[in-house]
C-alpha positions as a Markdown table, in Angstrom:
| # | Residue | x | y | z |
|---|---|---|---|---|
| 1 | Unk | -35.5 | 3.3 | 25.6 |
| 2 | Unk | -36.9 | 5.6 | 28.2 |
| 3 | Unk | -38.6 | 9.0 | 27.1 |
| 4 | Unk | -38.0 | 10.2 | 30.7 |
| 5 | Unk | -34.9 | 11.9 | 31.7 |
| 6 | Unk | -33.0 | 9.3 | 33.8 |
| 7 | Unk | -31.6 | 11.5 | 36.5 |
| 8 | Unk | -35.1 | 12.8 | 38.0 |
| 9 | Unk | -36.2 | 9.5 | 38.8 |
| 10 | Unk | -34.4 | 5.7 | 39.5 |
| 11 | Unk | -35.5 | 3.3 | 36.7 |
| 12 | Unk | -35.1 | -0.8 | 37.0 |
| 13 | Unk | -34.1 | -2.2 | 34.1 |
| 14 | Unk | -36.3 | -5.4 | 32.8 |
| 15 | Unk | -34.6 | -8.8 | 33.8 |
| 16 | Unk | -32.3 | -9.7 | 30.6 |
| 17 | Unk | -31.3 | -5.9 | 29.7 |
| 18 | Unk | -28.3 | -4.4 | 30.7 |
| 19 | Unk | -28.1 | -0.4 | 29.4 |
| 20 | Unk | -31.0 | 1.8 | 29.2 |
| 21 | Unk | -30.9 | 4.0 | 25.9 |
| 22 | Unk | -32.5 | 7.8 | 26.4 |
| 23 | Unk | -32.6 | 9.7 | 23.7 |
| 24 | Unk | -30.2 | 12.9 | 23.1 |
| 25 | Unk | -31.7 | 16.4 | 23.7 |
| 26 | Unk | -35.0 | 15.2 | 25.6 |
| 27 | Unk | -34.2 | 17.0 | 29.0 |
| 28 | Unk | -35.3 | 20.3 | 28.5 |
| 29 | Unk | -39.2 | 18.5 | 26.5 |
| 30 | Unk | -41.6 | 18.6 | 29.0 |
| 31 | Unk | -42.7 | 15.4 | 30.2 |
| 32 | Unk | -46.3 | 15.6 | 28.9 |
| 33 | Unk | -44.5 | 15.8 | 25.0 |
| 34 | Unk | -41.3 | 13.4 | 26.1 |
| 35 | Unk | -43.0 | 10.2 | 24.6 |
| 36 | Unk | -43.9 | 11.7 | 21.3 |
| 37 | Unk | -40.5 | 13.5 | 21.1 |
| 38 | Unk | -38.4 | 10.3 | 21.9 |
| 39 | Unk | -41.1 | 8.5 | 19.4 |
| 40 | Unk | -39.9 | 10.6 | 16.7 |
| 41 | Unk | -35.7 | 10.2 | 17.3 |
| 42 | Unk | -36.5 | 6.4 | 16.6 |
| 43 | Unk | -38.2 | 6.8 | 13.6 |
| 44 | Unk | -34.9 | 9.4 | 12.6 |
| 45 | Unk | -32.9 | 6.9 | 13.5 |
| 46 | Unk | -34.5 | 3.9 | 12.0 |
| 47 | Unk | -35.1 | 2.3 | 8.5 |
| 48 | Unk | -38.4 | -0.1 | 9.6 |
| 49 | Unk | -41.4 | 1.4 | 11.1 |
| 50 | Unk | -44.2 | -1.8 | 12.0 |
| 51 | Unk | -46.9 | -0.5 | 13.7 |
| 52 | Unk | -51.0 | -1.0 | 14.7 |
| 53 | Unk | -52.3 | 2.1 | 14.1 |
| 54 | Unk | -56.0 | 2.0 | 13.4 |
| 55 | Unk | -57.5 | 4.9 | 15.4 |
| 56 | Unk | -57.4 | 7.9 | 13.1 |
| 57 | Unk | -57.4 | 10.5 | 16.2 |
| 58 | Unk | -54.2 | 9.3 | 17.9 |
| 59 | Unk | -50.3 | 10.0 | 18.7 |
| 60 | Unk | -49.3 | 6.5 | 16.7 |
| 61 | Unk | -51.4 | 8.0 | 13.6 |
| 62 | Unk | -49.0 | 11.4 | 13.9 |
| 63 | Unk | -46.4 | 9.4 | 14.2 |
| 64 | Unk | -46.9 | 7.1 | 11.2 |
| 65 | Unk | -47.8 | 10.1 | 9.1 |
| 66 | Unk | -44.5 | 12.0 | 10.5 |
| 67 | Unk | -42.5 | 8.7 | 9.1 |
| 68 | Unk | -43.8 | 8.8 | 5.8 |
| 69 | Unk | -43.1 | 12.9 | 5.7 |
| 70 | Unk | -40.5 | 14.8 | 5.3 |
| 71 | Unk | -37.1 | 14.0 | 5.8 |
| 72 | Unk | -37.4 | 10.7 | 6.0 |
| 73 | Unk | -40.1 | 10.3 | 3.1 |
| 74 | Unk | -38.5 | 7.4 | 1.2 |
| 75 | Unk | -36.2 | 6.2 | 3.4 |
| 76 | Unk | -38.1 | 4.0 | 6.2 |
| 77 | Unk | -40.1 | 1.2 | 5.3 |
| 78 | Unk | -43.6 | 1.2 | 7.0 |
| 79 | Unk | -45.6 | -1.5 | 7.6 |
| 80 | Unk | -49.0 | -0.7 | 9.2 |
| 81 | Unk | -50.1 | -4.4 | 10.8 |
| 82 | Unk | -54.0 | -2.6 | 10.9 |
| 83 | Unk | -54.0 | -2.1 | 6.8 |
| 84 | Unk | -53.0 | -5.8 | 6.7 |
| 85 | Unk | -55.9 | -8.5 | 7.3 |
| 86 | Unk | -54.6 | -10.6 | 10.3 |
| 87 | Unk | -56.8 | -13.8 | 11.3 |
| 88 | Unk | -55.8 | -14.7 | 15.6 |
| 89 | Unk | -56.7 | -18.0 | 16.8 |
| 90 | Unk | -59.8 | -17.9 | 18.5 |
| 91 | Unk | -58.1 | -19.7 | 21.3 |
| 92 | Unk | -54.6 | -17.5 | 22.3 |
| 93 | Unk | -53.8 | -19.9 | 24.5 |
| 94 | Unk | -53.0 | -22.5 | 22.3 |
| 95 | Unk | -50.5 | -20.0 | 20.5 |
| 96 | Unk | -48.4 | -19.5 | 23.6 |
């Protein structure tokens, strides 16, 4: 998914993808309010919302409180990973 409007400017798909998806109605958002916009068609869209979300000032927060408003109060599943106590290996490297 881009949040940009693909027209303006060329975009290379990552190696393995073949179709870029771009959300309906985003040309006329300004770009500074395209990620948030196109952020909040996929949580329309979807019924699973997993996240990090741990600062409270941030876009992500909004978002995660927009999924559990409104319209689709009920309806998505949300999973904050940050609510959820997750123990890394000290050593990441043995993990990949």
């Amino acid at each position: 998914m881009t949040p940009y409007y693909p027209v303006r400017k060329a975009v290379k798909l990552p190696e393995g993808f073949d179709t870029l998806f771009y959300p309906p109605n985003l040309q006329t958002v300004p770009n500074r309010a395209a990620i948030i916009r196109a952020n909040q068609y996929m949580v329309e869209c979807s019924n699973y919302l997993i996240a990090y979300v741990w600062h409270p000032a941030s876009n992500a927060r909004e978002l995660l409180e927009y999924a559990g408003t409104g319209t689709r109060k009920g309806k998505i599943h949300i999973t904050n990973l940050a609510d959820k106590q997750i123990h890394l290996p000290k050593n990441m490297a043995s993990v990949l």
